[in-house]
Short mmCIF file of N, CA and C in Angstrom, two decimals:
data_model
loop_
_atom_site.label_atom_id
_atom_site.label_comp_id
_atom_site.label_asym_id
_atom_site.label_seq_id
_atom_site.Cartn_x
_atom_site.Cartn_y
_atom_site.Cartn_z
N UNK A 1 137.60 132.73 72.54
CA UNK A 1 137.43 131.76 71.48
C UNK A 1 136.00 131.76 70.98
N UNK A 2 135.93 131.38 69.70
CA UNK A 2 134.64 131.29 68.97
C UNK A 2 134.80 129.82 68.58
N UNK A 3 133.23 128.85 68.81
CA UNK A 3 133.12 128.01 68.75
C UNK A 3 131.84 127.86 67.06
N UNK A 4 132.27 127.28 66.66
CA UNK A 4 130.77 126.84 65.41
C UNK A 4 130.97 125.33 65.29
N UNK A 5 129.65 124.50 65.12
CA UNK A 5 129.57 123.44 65.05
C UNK A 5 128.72 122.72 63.98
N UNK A 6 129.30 121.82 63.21
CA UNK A 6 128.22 121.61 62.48
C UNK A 6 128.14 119.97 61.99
N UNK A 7 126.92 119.63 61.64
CA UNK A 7 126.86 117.94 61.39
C UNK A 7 126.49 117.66 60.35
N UNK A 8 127.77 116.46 59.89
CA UNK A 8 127.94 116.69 58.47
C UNK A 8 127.80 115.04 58.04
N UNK A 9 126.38 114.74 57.53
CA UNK A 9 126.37 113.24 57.16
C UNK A 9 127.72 112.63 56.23
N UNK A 10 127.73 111.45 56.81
CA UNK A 10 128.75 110.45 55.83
C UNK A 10 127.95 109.59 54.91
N UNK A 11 127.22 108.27 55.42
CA UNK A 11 126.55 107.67 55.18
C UNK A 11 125.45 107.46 56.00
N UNK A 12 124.10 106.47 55.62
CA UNK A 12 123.04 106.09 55.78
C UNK A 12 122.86 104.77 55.69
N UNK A 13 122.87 103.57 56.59
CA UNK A 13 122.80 102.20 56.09
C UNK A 13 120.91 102.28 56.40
N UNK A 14 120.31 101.55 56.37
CA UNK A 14 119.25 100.77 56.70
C UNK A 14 119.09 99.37 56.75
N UNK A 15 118.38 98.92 57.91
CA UNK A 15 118.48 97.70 58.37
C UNK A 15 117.21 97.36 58.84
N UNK A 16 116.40 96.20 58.17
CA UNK A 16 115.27 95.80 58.48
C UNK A 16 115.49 94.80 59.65
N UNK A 17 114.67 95.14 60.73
CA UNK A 17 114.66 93.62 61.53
C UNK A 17 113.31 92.92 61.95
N UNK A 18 112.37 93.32 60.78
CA UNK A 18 111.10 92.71 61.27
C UNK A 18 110.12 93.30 59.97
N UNK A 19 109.03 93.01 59.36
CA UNK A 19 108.16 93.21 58.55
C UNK A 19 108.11 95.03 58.89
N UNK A 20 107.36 95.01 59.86
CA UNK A 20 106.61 96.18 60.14
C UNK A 20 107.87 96.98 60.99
N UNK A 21 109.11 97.11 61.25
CA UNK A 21 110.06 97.55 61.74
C UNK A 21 111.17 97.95 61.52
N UNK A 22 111.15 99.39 61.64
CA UNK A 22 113.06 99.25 60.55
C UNK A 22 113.49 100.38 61.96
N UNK A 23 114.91 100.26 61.21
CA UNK A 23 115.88 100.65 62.18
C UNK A 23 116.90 101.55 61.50
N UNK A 24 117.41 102.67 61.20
CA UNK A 24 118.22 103.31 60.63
C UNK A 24 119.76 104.03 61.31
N UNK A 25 120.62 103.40 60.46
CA UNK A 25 121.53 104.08 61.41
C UNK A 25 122.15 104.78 60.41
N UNK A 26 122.98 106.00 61.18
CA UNK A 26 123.45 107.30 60.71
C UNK A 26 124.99 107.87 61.31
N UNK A 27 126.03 107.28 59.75
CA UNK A 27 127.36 108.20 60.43
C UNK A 27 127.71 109.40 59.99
N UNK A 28 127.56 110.21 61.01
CA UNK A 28 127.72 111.44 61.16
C UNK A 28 128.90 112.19 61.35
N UNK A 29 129.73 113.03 61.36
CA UNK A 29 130.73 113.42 62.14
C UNK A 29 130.23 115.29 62.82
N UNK A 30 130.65 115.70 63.84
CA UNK A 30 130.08 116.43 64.40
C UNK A 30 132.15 117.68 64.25
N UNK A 31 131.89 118.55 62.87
CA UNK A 31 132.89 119.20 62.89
C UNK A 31 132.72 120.32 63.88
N UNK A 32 133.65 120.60 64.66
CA UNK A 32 133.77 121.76 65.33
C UNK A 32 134.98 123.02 64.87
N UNK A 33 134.96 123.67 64.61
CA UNK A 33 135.55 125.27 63.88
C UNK A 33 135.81 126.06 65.20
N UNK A 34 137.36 126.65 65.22
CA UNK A 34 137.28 126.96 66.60
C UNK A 34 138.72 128.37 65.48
N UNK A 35 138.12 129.69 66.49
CA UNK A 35 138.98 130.58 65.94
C UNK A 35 139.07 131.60 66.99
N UNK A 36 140.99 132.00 67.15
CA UNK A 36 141.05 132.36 67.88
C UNK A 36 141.21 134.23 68.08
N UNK A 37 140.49 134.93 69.23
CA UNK A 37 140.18 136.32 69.24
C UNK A 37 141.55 136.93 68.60
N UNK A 38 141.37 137.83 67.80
CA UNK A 38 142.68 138.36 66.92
C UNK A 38 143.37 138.13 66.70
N UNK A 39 142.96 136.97 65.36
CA UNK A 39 143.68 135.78 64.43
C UNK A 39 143.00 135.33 63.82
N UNK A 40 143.63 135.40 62.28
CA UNK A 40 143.22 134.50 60.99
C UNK A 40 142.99 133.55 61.06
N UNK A 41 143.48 132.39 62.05
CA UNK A 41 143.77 131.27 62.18
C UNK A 41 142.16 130.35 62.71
N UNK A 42 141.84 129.14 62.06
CA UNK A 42 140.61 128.42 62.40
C UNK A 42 141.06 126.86 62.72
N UNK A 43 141.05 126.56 63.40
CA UNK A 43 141.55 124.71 63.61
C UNK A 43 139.89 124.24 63.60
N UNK A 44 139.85 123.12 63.34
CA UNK A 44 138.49 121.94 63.23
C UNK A 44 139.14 120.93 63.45
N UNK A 45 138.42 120.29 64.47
CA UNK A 45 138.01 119.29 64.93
C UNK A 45 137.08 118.39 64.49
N UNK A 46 136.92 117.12 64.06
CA UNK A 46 135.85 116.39 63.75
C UNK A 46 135.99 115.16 64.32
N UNK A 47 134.82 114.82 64.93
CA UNK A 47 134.31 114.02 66.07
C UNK A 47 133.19 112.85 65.48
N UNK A 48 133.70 111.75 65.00
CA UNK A 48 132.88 110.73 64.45
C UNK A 48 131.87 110.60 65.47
N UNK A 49 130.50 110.49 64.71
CA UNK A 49 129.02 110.24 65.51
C UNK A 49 128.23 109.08 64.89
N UNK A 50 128.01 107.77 65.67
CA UNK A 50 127.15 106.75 64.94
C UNK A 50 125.86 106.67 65.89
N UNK A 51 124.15 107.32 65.03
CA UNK A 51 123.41 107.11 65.87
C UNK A 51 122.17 106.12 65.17
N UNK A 52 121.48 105.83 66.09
CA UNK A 52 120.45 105.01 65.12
C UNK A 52 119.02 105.90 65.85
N UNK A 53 118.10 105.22 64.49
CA UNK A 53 116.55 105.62 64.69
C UNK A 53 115.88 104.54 64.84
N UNK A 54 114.71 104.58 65.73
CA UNK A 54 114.11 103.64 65.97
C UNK A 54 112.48 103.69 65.98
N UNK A 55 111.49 103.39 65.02
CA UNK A 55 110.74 103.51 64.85
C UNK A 55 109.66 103.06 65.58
N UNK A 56 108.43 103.80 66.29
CA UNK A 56 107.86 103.48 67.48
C UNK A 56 106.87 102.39 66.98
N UNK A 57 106.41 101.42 67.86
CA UNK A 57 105.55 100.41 67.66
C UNK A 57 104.35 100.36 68.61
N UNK A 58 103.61 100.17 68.38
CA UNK A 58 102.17 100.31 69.23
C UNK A 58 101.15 99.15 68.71
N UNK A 59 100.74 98.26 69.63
CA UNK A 59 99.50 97.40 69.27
C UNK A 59 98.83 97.32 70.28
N UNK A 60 97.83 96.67 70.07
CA UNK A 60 96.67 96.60 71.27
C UNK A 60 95.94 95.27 71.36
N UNK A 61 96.03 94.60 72.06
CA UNK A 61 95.39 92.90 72.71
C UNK A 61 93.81 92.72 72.35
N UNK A 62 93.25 94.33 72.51
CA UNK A 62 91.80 93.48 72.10
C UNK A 62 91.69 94.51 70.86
N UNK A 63 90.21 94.08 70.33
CA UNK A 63 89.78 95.50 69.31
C UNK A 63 88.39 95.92 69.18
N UNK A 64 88.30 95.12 70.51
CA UNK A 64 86.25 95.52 70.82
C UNK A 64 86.30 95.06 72.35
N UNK A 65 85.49 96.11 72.93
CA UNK A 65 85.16 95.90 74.21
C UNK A 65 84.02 96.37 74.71
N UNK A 66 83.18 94.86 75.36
CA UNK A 66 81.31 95.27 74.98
C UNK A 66 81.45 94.94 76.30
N UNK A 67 80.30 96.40 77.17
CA UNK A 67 79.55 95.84 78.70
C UNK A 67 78.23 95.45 77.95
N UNK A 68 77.96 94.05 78.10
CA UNK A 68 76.62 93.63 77.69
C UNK A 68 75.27 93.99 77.98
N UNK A 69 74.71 93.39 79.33
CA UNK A 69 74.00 93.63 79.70
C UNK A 69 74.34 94.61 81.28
N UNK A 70 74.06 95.94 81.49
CA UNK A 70 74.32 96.34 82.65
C UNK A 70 72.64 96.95 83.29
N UNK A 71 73.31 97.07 84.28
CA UNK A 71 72.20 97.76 85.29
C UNK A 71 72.40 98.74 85.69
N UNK A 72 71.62 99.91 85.30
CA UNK A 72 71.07 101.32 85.44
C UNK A 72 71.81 101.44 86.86
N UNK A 73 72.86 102.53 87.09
CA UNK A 73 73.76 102.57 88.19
C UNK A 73 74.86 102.07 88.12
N UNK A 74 75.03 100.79 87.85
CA UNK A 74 76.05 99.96 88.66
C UNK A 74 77.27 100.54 87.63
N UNK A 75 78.27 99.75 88.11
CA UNK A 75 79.79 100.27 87.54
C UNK A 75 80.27 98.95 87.11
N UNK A 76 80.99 98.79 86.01
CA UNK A 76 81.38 97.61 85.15
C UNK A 76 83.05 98.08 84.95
N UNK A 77 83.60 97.20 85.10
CA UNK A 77 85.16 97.41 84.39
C UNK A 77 85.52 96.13 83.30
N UNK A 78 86.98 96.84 82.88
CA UNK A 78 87.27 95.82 81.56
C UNK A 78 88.60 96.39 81.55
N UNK A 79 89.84 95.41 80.97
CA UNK A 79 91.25 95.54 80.84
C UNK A 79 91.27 95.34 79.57
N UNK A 80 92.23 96.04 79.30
CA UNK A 80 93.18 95.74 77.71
C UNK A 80 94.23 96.53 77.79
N UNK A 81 95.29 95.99 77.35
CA UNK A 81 97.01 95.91 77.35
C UNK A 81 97.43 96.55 75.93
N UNK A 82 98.20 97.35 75.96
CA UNK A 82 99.24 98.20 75.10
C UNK A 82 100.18 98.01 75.49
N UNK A 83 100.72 97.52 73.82
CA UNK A 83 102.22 96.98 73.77
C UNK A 83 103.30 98.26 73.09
N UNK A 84 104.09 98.22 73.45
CA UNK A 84 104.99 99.05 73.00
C UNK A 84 106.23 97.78 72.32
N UNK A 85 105.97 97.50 71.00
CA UNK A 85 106.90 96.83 70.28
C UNK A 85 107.66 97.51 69.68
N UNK A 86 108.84 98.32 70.37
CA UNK A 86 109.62 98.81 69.91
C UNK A 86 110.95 98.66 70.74
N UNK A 87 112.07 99.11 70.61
CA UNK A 87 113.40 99.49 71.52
C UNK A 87 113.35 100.89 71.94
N UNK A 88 112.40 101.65 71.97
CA UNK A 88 112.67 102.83 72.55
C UNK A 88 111.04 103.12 72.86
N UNK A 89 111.11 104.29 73.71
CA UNK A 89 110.21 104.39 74.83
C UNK A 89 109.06 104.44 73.69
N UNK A 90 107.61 104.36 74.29
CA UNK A 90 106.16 104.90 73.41
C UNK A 90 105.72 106.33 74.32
N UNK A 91 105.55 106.84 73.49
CA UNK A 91 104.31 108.05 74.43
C UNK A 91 103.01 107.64 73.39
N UNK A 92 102.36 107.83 74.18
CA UNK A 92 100.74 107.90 73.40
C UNK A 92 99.61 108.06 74.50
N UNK A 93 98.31 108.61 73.74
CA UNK A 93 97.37 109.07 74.65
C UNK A 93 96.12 108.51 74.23
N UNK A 94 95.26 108.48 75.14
CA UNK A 94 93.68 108.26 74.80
C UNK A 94 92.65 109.11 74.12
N UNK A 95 91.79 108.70 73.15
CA UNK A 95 91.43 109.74 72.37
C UNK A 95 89.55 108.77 72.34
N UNK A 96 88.97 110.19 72.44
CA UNK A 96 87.40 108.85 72.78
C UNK A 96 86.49 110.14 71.85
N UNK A 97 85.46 109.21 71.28
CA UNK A 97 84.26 110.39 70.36
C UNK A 97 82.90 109.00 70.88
N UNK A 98 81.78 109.55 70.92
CA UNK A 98 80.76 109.23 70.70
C UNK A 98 80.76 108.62 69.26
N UNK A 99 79.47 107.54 68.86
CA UNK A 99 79.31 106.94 67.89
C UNK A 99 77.67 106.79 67.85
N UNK A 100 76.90 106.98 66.46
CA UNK A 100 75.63 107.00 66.51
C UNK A 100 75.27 105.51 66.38
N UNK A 101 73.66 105.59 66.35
CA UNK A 101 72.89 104.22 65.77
C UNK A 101 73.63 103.51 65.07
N UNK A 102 73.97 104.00 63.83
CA UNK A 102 75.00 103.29 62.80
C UNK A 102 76.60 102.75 62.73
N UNK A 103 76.55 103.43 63.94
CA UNK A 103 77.94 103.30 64.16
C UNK A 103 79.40 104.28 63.79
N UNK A 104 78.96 105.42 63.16
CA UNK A 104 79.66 106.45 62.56
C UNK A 104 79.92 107.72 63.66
N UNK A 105 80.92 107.77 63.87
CA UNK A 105 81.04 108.99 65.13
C UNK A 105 80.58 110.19 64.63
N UNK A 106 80.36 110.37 66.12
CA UNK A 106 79.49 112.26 65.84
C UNK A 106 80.40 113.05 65.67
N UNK A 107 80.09 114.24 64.81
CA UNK A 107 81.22 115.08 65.09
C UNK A 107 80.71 115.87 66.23
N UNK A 108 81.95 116.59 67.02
CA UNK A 108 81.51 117.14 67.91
C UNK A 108 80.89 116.42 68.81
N UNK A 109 81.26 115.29 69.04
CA UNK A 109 80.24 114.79 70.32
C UNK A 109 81.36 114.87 71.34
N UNK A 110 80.60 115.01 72.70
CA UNK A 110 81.32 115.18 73.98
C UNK A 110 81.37 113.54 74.45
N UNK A 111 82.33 113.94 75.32
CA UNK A 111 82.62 112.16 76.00
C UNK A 111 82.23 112.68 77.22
N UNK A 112 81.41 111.85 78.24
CA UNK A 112 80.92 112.06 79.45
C UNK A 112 82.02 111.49 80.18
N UNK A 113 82.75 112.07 81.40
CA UNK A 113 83.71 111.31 81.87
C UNK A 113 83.08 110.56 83.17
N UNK A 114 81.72 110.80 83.30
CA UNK A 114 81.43 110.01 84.44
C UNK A 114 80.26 108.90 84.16
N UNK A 115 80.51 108.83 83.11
CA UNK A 115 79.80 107.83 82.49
C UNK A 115 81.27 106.90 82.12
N UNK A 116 82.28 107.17 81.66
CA UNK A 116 83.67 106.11 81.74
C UNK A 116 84.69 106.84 81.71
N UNK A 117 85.64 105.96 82.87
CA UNK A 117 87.04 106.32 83.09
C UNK A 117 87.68 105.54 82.82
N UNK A 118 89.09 106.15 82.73
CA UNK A 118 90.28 104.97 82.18
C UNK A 118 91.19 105.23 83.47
N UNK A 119 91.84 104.59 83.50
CA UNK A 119 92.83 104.02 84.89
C UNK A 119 94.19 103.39 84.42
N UNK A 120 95.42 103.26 84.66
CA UNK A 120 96.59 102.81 85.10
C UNK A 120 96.13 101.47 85.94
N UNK A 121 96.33 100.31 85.44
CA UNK A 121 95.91 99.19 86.15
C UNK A 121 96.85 98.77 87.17
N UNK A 122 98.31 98.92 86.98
CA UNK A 122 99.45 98.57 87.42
C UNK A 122 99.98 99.53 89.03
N UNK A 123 99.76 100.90 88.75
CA UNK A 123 99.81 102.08 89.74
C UNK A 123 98.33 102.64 89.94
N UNK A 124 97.14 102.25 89.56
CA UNK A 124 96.06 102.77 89.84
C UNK A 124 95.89 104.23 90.14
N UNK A 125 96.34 104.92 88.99
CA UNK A 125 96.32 106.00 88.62
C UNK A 125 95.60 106.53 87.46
N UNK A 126 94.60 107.68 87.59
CA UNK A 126 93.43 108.06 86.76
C UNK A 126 94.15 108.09 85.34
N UNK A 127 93.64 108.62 84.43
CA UNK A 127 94.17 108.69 83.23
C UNK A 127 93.12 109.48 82.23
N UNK A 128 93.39 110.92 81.87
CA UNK A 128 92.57 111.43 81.36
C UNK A 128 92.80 111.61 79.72
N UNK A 129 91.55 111.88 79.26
CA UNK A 129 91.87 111.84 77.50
C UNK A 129 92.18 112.78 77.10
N UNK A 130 93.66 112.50 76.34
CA UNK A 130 94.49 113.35 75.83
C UNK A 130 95.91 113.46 76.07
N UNK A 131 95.39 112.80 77.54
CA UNK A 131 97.09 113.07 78.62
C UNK A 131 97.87 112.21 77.91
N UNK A 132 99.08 112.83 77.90
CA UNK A 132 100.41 111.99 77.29
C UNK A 132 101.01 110.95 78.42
N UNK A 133 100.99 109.52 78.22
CA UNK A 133 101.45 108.60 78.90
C UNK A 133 102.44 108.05 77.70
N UNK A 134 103.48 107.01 79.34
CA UNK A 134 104.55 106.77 78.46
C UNK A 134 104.39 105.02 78.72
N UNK A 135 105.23 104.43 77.72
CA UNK A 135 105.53 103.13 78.06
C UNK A 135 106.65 102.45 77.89
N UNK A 136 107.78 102.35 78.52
CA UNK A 136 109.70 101.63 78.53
C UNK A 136 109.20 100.96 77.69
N UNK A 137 110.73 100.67 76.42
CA UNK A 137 110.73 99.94 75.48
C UNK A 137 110.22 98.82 75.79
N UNK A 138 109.65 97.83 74.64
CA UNK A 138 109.66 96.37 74.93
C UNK A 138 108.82 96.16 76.47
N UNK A 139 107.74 96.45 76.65
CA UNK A 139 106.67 96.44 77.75
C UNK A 139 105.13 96.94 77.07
N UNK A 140 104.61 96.54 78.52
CA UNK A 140 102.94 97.02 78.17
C UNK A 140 102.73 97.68 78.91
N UNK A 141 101.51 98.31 79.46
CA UNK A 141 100.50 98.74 80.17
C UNK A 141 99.54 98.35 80.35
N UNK A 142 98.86 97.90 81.37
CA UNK A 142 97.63 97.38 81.50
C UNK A 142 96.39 98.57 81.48
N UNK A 143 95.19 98.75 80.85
CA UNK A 143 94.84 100.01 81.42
C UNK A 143 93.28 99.29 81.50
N UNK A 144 92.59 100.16 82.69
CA UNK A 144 91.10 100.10 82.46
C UNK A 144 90.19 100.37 82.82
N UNK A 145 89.13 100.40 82.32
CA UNK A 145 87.75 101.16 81.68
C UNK A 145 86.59 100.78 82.78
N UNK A 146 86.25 101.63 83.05
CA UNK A 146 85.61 101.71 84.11
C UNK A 146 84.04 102.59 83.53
N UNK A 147 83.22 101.56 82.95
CA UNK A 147 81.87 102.15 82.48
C UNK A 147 80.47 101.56 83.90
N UNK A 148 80.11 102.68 83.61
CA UNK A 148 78.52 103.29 84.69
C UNK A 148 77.43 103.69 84.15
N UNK A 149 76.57 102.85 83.97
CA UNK A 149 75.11 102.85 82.78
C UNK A 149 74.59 104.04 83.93
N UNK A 150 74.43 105.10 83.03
CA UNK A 150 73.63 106.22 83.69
C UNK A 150 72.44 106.19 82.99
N UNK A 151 71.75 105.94 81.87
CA UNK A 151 70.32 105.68 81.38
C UNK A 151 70.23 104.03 80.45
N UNK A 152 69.09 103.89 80.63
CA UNK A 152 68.68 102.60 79.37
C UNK A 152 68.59 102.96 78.00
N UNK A 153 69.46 102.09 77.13
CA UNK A 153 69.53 101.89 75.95
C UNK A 153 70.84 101.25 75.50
N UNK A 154 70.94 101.94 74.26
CA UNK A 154 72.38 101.38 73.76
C UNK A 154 73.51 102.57 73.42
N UNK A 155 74.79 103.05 73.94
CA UNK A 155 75.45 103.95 73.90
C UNK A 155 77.03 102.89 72.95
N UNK A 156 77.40 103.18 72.24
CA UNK A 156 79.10 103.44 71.79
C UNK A 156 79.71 104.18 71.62
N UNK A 157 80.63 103.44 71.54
CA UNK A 157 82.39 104.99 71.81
C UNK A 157 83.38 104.39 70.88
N UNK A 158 84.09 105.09 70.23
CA UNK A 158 85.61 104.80 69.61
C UNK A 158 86.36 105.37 70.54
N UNK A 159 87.52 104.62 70.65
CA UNK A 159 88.36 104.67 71.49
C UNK A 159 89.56 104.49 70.81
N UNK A 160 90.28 105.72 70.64
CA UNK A 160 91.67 105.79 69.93
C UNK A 160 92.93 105.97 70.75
N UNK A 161 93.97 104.86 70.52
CA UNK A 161 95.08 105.12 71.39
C UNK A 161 96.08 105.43 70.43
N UNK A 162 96.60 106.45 70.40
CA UNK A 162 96.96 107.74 69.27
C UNK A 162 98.70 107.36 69.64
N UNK A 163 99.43 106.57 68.85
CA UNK A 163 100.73 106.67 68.88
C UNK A 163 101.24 108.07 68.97
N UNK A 164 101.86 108.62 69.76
CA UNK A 164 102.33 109.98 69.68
C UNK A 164 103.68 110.56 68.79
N UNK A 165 104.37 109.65 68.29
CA UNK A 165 105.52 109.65 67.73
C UNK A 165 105.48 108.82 65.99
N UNK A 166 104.09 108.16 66.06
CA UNK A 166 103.82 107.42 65.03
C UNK A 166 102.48 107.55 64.93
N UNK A 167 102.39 108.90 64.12
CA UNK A 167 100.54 108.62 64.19
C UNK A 167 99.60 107.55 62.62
N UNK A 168 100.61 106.78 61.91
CA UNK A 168 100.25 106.20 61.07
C UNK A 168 99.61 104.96 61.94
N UNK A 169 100.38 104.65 62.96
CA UNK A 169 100.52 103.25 63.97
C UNK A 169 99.96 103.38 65.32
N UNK A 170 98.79 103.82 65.21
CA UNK A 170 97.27 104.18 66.29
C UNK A 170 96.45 102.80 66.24
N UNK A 171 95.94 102.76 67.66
CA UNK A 171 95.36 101.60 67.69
C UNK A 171 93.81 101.95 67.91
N UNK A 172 92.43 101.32 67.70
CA UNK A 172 91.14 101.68 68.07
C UNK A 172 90.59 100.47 68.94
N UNK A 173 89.88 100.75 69.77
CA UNK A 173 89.13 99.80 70.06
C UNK A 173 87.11 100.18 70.10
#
């Protein structure tokens, strides 16, 4: 037997359930073509399919996070929570650049990782920039920042948490 399959839209509804949130659903039918070894003959099958899309959501609890005054050595931490406001899972990752006097990131600037780390607050597990982490629908993550004044002055960072599935819907801090 020879099998071919193919998916053949019906309709498209759309359904808003929130400002910033839509939801799309899709009936499909999934024809299958089936013909048998030495014979004209083709039977199809078609197999109604209703699926929906769900558009990823990502926000973030703070949108600035200052170690004030530290001391040359010591180690400072700080929390902030990513929400995954959606019905289906988030992936997204950490994304960090240097920032000058003015406040405008360098290009090309390196991030020192031992000058700050990020952490899994919940499983206390490292978390490096770039790595793809996930978050179950409708939940957060706690994560956090673990900065170590290695000289005197004033240093900033942008800190991008890069929706992976929605890169319009990235958060900065």
């Amino acid at each position: 037997y020879n099998f071919l399959a193919r998916i053949v839209p019906d309709e498209v509804h759309g359904e808003s359930k929130a400002e910033e949130d839509s939801i799309q659903y899709s009936k499909s039918s999934i024809i299958f073509n089936c013909s048998v070894a030495d014979s004209d003959e083709i039977a199809s099958v078609a197999l109604p399919v209703t699926a929906s899309l769900c558009l990823s959501i990502l926000s973030i609890d703070d949108d600035r996070i200052e170690f004030d005054k530290c001391v040359l050595g010591s180690t400072y931490v700080r929390d902030f929570q990513i929400w995954n406001r959606s019905e289906c899972s988030l992936s997204f990752r950490l994304c960090a650049r240097q920032k000058d006097s003015e406040g405008n990131e360098m290009p090309g600037s390196s991030f020192d990782t031992a000058t700050i780390a990020f952490k899994d607050f919940d499983n206390n597990t490292s978390i490096k920039l770039g790595q793809l982490c996930q978050i179950q629908a409708c939940s957060s993550k706690r994560i956090r920042i673990s900065f170590r004044a290695k000289f005197v002055g004033h240093d900033e960072y942008s800190i991008e948490v890069e929706n992976v599935h929605n890169r319009l819907n990235s958060g900065y801090l």
